[in-house]
mmCIF file of C-alpha atoms in Angstrom:
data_model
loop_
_atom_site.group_PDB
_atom_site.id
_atom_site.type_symbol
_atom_site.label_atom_id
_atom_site.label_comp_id
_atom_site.label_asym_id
_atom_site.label_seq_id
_atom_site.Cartn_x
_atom_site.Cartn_y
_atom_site.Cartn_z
ATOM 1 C CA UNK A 1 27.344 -19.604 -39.094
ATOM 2 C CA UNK A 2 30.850 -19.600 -40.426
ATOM 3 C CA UNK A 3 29.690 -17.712 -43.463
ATOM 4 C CA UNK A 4 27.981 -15.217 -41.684
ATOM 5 C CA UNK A 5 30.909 -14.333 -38.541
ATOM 6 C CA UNK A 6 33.258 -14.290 -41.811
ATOM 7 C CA UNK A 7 30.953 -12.854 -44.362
ATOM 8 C CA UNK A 8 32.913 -14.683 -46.938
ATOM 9 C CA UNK A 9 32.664 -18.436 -47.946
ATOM 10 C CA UNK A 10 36.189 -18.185 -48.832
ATOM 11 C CA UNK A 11 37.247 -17.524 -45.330
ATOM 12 C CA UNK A 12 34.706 -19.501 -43.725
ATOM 13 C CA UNK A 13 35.986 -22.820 -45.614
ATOM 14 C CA UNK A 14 39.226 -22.336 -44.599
ATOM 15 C CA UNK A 15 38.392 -21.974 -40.577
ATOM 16 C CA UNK A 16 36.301 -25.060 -41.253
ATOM 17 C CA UNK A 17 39.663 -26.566 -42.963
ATOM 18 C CA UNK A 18 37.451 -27.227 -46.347
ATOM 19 C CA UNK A 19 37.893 -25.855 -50.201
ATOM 20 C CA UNK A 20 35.360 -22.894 -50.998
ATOM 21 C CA UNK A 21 33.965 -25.332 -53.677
ATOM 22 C CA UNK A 22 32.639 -27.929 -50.945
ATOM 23 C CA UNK A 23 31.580 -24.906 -48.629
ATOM 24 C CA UNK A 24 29.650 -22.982 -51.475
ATOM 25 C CA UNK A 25 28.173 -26.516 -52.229
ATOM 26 C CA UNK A 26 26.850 -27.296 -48.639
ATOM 27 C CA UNK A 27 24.992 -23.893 -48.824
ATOM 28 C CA UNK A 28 23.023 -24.668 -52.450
ATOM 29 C CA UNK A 29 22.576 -28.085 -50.500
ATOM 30 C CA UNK A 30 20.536 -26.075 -47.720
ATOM 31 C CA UNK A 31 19.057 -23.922 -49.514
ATOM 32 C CA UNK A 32 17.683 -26.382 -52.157
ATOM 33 C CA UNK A 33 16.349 -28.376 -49.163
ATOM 34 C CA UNK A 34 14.814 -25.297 -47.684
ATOM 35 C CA UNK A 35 13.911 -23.705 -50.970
ATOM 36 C CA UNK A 36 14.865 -20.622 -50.179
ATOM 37 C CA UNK A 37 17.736 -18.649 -50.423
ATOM 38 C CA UNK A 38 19.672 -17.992 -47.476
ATOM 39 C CA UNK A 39 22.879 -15.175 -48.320
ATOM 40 C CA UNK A 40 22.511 -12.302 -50.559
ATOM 41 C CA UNK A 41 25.697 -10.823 -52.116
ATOM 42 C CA UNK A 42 26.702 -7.137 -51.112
ATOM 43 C CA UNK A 43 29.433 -5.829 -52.997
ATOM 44 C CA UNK A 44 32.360 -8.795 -52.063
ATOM 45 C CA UNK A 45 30.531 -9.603 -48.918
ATOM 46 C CA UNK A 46 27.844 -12.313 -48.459
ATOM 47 C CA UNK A 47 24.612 -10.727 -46.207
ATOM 48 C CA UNK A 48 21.547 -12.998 -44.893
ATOM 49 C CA UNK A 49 18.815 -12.505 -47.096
ATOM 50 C CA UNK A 50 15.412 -12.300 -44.496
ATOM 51 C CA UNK A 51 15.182 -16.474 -44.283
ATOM 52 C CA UNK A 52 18.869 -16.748 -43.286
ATOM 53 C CA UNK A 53 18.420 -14.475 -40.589
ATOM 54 C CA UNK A 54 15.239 -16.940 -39.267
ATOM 55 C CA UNK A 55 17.638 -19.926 -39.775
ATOM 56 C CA UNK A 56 20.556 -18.558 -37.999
ATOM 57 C CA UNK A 57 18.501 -17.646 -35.005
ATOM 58 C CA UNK A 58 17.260 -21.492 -34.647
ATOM 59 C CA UNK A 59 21.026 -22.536 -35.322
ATOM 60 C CA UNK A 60 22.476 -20.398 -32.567
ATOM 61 C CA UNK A 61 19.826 -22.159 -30.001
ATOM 62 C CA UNK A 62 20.343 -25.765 -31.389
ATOM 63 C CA UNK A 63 24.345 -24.874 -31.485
ATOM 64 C CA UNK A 64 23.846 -23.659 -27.421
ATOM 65 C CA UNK A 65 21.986 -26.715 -26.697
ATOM 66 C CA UNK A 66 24.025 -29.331 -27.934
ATOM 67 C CA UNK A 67 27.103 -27.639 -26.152
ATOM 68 C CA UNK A 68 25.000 -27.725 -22.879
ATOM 69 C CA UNK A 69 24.013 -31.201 -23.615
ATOM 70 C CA UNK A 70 28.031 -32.442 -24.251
ATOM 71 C CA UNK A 71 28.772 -30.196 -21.027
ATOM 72 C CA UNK A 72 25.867 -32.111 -19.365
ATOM 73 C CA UNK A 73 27.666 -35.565 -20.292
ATOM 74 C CA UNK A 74 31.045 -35.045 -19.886
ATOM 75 C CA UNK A 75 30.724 -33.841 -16.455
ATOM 76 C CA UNK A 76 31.270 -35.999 -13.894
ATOM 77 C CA UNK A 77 28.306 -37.379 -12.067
ATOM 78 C CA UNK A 78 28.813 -37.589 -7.963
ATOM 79 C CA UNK A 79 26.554 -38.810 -5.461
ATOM 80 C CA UNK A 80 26.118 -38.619 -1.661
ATOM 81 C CA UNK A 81 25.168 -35.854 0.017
ATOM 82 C CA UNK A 82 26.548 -32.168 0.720
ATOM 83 C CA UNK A 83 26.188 -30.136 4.171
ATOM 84 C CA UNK A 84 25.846 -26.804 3.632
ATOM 85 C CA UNK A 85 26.238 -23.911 5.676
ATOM 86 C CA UNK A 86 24.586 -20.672 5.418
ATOM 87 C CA UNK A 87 23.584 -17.579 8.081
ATOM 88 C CA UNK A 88 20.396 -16.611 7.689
ATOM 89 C CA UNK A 89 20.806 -12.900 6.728
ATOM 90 C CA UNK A 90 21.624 -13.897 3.022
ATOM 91 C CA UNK A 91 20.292 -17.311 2.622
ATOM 92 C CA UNK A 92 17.245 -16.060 0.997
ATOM 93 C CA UNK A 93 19.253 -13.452 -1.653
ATOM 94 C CA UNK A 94 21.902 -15.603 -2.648
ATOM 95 C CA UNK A 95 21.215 -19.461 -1.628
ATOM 96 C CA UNK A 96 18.026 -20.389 -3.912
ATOM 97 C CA UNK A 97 19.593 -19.574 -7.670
ATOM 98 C CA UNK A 98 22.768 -21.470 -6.215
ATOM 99 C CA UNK A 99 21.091 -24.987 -5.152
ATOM 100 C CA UNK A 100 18.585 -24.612 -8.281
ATOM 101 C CA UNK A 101 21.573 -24.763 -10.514
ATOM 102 C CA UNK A 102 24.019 -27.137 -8.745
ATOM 103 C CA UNK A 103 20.661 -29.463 -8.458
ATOM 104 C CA UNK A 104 20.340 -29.677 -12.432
ATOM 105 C CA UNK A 105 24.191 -30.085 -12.470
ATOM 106 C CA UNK A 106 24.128 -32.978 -9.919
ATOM 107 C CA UNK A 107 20.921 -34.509 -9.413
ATOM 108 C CA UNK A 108 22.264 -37.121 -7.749
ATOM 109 C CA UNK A 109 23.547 -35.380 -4.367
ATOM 110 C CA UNK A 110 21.383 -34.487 -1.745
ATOM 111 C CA UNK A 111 22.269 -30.818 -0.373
ATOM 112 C CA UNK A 112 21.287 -30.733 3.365
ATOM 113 C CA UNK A 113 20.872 -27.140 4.410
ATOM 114 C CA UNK A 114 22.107 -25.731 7.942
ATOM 115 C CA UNK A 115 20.556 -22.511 8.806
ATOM 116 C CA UNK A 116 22.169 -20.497 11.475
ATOM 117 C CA UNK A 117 23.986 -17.744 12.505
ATOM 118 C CA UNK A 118 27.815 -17.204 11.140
ATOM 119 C CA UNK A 119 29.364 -17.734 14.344
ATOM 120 C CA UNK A 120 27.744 -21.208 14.770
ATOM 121 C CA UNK A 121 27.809 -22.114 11.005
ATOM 122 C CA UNK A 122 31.430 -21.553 11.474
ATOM 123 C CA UNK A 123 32.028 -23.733 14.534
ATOM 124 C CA UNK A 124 29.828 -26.177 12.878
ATOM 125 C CA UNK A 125 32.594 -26.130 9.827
ATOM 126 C CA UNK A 126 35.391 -26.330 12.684
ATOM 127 C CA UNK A 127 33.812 -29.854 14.304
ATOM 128 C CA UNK A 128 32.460 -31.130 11.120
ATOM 129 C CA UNK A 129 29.082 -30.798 11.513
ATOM 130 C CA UNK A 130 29.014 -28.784 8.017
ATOM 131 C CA UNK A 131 31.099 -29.609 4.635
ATOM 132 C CA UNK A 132 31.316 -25.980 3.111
ATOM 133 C CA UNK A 133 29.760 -22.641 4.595
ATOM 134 C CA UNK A 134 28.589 -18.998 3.509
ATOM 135 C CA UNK A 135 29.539 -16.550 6.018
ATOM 136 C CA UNK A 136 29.027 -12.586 6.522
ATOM 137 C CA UNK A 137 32.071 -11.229 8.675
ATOM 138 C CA UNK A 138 33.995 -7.889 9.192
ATOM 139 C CA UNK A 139 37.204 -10.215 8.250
ATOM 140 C CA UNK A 140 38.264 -13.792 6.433
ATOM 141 C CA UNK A 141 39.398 -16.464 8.410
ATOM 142 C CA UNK A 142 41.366 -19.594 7.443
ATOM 143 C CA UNK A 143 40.643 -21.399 4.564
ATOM 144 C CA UNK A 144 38.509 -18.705 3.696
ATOM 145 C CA UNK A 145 37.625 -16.600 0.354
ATOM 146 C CA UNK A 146 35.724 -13.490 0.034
ATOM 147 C CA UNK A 147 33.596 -13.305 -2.752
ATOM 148 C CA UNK A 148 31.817 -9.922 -1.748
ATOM 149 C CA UNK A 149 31.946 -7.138 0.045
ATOM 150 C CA UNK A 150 29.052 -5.339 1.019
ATOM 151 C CA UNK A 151 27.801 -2.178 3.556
ATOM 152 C CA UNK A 152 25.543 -3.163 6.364
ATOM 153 C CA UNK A 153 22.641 -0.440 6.464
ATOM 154 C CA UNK A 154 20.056 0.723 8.115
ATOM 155 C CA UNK A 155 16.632 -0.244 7.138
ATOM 156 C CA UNK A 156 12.690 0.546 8.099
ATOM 157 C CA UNK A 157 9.602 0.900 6.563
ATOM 158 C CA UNK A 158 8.654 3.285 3.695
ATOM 159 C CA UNK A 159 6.712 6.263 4.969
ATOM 160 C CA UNK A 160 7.114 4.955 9.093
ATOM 161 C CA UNK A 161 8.380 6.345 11.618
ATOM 162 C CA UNK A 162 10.569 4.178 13.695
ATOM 163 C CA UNK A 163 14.048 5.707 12.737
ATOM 164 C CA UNK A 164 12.808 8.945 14.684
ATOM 165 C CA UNK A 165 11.478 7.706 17.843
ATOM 166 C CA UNK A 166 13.474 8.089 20.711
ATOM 167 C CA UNK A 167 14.696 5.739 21.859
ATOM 168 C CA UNK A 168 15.153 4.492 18.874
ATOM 169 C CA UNK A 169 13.369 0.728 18.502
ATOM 170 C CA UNK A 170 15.531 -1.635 16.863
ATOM 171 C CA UNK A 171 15.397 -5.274 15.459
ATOM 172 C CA UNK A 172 18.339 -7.135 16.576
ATOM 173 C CA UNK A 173 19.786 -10.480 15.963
ATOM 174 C CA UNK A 174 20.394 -12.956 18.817
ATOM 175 C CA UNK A 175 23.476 -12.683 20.608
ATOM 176 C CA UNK A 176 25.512 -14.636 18.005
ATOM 177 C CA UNK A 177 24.213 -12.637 15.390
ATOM 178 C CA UNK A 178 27.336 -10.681 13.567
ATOM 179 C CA UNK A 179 25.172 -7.613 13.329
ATOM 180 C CA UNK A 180 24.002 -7.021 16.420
ATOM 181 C CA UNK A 181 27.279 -5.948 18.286
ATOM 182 C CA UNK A 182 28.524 -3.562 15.629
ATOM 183 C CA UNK A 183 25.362 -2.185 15.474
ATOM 184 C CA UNK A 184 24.878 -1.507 19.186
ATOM 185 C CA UNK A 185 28.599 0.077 19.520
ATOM 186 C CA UNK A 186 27.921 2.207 16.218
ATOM 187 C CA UNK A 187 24.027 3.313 18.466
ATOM 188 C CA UNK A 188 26.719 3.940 21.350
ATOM 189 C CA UNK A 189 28.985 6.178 19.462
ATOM 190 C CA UNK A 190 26.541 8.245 18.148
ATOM 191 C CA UNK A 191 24.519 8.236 21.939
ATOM 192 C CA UNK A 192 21.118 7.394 20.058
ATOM 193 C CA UNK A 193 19.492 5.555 22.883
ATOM 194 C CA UNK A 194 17.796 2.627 21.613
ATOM 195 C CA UNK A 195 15.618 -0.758 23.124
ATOM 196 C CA UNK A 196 15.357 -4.155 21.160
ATOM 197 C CA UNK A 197 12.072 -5.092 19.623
ATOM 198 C CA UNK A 198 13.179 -8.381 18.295
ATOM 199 C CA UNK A 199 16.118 -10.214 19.411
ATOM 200 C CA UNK A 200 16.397 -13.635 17.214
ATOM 201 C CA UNK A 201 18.302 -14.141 13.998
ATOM 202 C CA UNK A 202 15.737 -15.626 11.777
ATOM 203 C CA UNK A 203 14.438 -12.916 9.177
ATOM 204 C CA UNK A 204 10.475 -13.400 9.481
ATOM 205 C CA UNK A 205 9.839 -11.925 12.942
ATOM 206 C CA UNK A 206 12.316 -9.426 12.184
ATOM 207 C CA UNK A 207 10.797 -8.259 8.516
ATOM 208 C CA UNK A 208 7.354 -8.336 10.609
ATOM 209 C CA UNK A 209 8.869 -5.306 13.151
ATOM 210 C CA UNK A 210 9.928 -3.667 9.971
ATOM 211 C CA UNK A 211 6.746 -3.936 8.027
ATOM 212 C CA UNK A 212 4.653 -3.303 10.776
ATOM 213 C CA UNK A 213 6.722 -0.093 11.885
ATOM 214 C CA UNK A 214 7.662 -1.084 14.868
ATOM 215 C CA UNK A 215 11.470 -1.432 14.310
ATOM 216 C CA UNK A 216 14.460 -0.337 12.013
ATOM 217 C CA UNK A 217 17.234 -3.130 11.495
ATOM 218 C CA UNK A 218 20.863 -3.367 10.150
ATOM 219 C CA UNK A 219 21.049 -5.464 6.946
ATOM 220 C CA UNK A 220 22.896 -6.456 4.427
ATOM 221 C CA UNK A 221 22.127 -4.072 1.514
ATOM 222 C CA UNK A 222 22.534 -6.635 -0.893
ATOM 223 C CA UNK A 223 19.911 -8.305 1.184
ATOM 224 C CA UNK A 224 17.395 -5.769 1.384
ATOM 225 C CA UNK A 225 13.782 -6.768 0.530
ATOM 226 C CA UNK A 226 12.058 -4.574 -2.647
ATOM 227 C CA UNK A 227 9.528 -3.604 0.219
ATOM 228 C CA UNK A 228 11.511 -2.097 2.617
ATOM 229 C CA UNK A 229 13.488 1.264 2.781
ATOM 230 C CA UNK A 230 17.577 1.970 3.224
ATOM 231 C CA UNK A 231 18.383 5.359 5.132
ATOM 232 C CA UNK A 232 21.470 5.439 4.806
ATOM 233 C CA UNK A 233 22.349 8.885 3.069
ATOM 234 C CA UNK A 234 19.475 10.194 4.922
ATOM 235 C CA UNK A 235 19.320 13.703 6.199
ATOM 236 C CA UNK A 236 17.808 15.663 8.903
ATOM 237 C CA UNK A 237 16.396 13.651 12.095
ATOM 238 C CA UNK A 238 17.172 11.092 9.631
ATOM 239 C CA UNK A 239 20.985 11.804 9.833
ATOM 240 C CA UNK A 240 20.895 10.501 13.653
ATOM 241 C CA UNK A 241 21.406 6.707 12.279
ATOM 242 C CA UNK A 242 25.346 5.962 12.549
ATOM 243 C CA UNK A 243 26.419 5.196 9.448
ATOM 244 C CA UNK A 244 28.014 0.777 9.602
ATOM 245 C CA UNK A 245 30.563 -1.124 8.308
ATOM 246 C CA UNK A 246 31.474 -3.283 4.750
ATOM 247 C CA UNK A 247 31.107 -6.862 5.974
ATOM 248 C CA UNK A 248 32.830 -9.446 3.615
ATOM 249 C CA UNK A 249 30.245 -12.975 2.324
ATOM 250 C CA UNK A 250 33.236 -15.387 3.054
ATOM 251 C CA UNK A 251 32.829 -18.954 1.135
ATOM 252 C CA UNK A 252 34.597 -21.333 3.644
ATOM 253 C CA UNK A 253 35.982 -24.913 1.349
ATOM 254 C CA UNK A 254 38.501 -26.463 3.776
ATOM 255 C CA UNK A 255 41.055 -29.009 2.204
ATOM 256 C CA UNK A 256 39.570 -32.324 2.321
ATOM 257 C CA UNK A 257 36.107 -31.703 0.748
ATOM 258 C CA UNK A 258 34.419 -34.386 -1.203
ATOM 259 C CA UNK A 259 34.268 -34.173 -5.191
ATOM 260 C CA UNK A 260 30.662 -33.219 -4.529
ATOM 261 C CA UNK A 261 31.357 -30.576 -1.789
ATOM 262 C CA UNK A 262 34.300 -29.151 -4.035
ATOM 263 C CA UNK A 263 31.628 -28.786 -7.483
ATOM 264 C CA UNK A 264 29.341 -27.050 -4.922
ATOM 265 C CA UNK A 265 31.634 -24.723 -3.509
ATOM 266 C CA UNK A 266 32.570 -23.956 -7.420
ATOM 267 C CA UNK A 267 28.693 -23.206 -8.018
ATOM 268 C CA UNK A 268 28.848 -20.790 -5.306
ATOM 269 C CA UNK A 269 31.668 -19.280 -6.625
ATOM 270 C CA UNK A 270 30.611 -19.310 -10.281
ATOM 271 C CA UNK A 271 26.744 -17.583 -8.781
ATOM 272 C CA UNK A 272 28.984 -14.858 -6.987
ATOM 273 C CA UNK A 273 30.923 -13.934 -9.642
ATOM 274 C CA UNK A 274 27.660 -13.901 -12.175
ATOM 275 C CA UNK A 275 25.904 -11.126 -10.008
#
């Protein structure tokens, strides 16, 4: 692969700290064994003739695989178990790729998940009751990072009608949901009168109002379902829907954590900053 970044076996041998004669050698070595020929000379520059570029594509994947497989083994193993906070309006878009990875990484600890609104998953941080937590908030707290901003946003059903009944029928959290009370004072400032359909936090019943057309909801556009519709931008009637606020997806790691806790909480980060 030398050859071919370089496209010189002069240069190549000396990044591999070897004389050309020993480089030039290894390739009739491979190419004996292979019988084929593997470079083709154009001008002063070596090319891959058509069974170089088949080897080279195998090399790259064996090459990527042993450097996962050294990664694998030189990273420390831990064991125990993790407690892991999340709210449960971005559990389902961020959470699964997250544990999937960290579970390959560290088979050996046992993530326990606790589900729950960011007000509780953060008093649950404050008494102990969780290691590490996800959070969606207007600000960052203590021992607090943001890894994302995003807008919260209006959202219904494609081709309903709930956004233009009056009043206006909406899906609402419980009352520790974040969402709910900037959402009712944005309703407020715009005087769009409005009743609650669904008032619990858990996304099922409310993606049921939506589907169903019996409700719009504020979510998380980075947490909005294929299926579902953003009106934000909207005009007309439309245009009646107060426009809401960034919140910030806070990663809470408090001093303290466990080496398992602390290789978590550098998954999440690593997963934030992917996307």
């Amino acid at each position: 692969m030398s050859v071919v970044e370089s496209g010189s076996v002069t240069r190549a041998a000396a990044t591999l700290h070897m004389s050309q004669a020993a480089a030039s050698q290894q390739i009739k070595r491979l190419e004996q064994t292979l019988t084929c020929r593997l470079f083709e000379r154009q001008g002063r520059q070596l090319a891959l003739a058509p069974a170089g570029e088949r080897l080279l594509a195998q090399a790259q994947r064996l090459v990527a695989q042993n450097d996962e497989l050294v990664a694998a083994m030189r990273a420390p193993a831990f064991e125990g178990e993790v407690r892991f906070g999340v709210p449960y309006d971005i559990i389902a878009s961020f959470v699964p790729a997250i544990l999937r990875r960290f579970a390959k990484s560290q088979p050996r600890v046992r993530v326990s998940l606790v589900c729950e609104d960011s007000k509780i998953v953060r008093e649950a941080l404050r008494s102990g009751g969780v290691d590490l937590a996800l959070t969606t908030e207007t600000e960052c707290g203590r021992h607090g990072e943001t890894l994302r901003t995003d807008r919260l946003v209006w959202v219904g059903v494609p081709g309903g009608e709930a956004h233009l009944r009056d009043p206006l029928p909406v899906s609402l959290g419980a009352p520790t949901c974040v969402f709910r009370p900037v959402a009712v004072e944005a309703l407020g400032r715009a005087r769009r009168d409005w009743r609650a359909v669904c008032e619990v936090s858990r996304l099922e019943p409310v993606y049921a109002a939506i589907e169903a057309g019996l409700a719009v909801a504020p979510l998380l556009r980075s947490s909005v379902p294929a299926r579902f519709e953003v009106f934000e931008g909207k005009s007309g009637r439309e245009a009646r829907l107060p426009s809401l606020p960034e919140f910030r997806i806070n990663l809470y790691a408090p001093p303290g954590l466990t080496p398992a806790a602390r290789d978590l909480a550098d998954h999440v980060r690593a997963s934030f900053a992917a996307r």
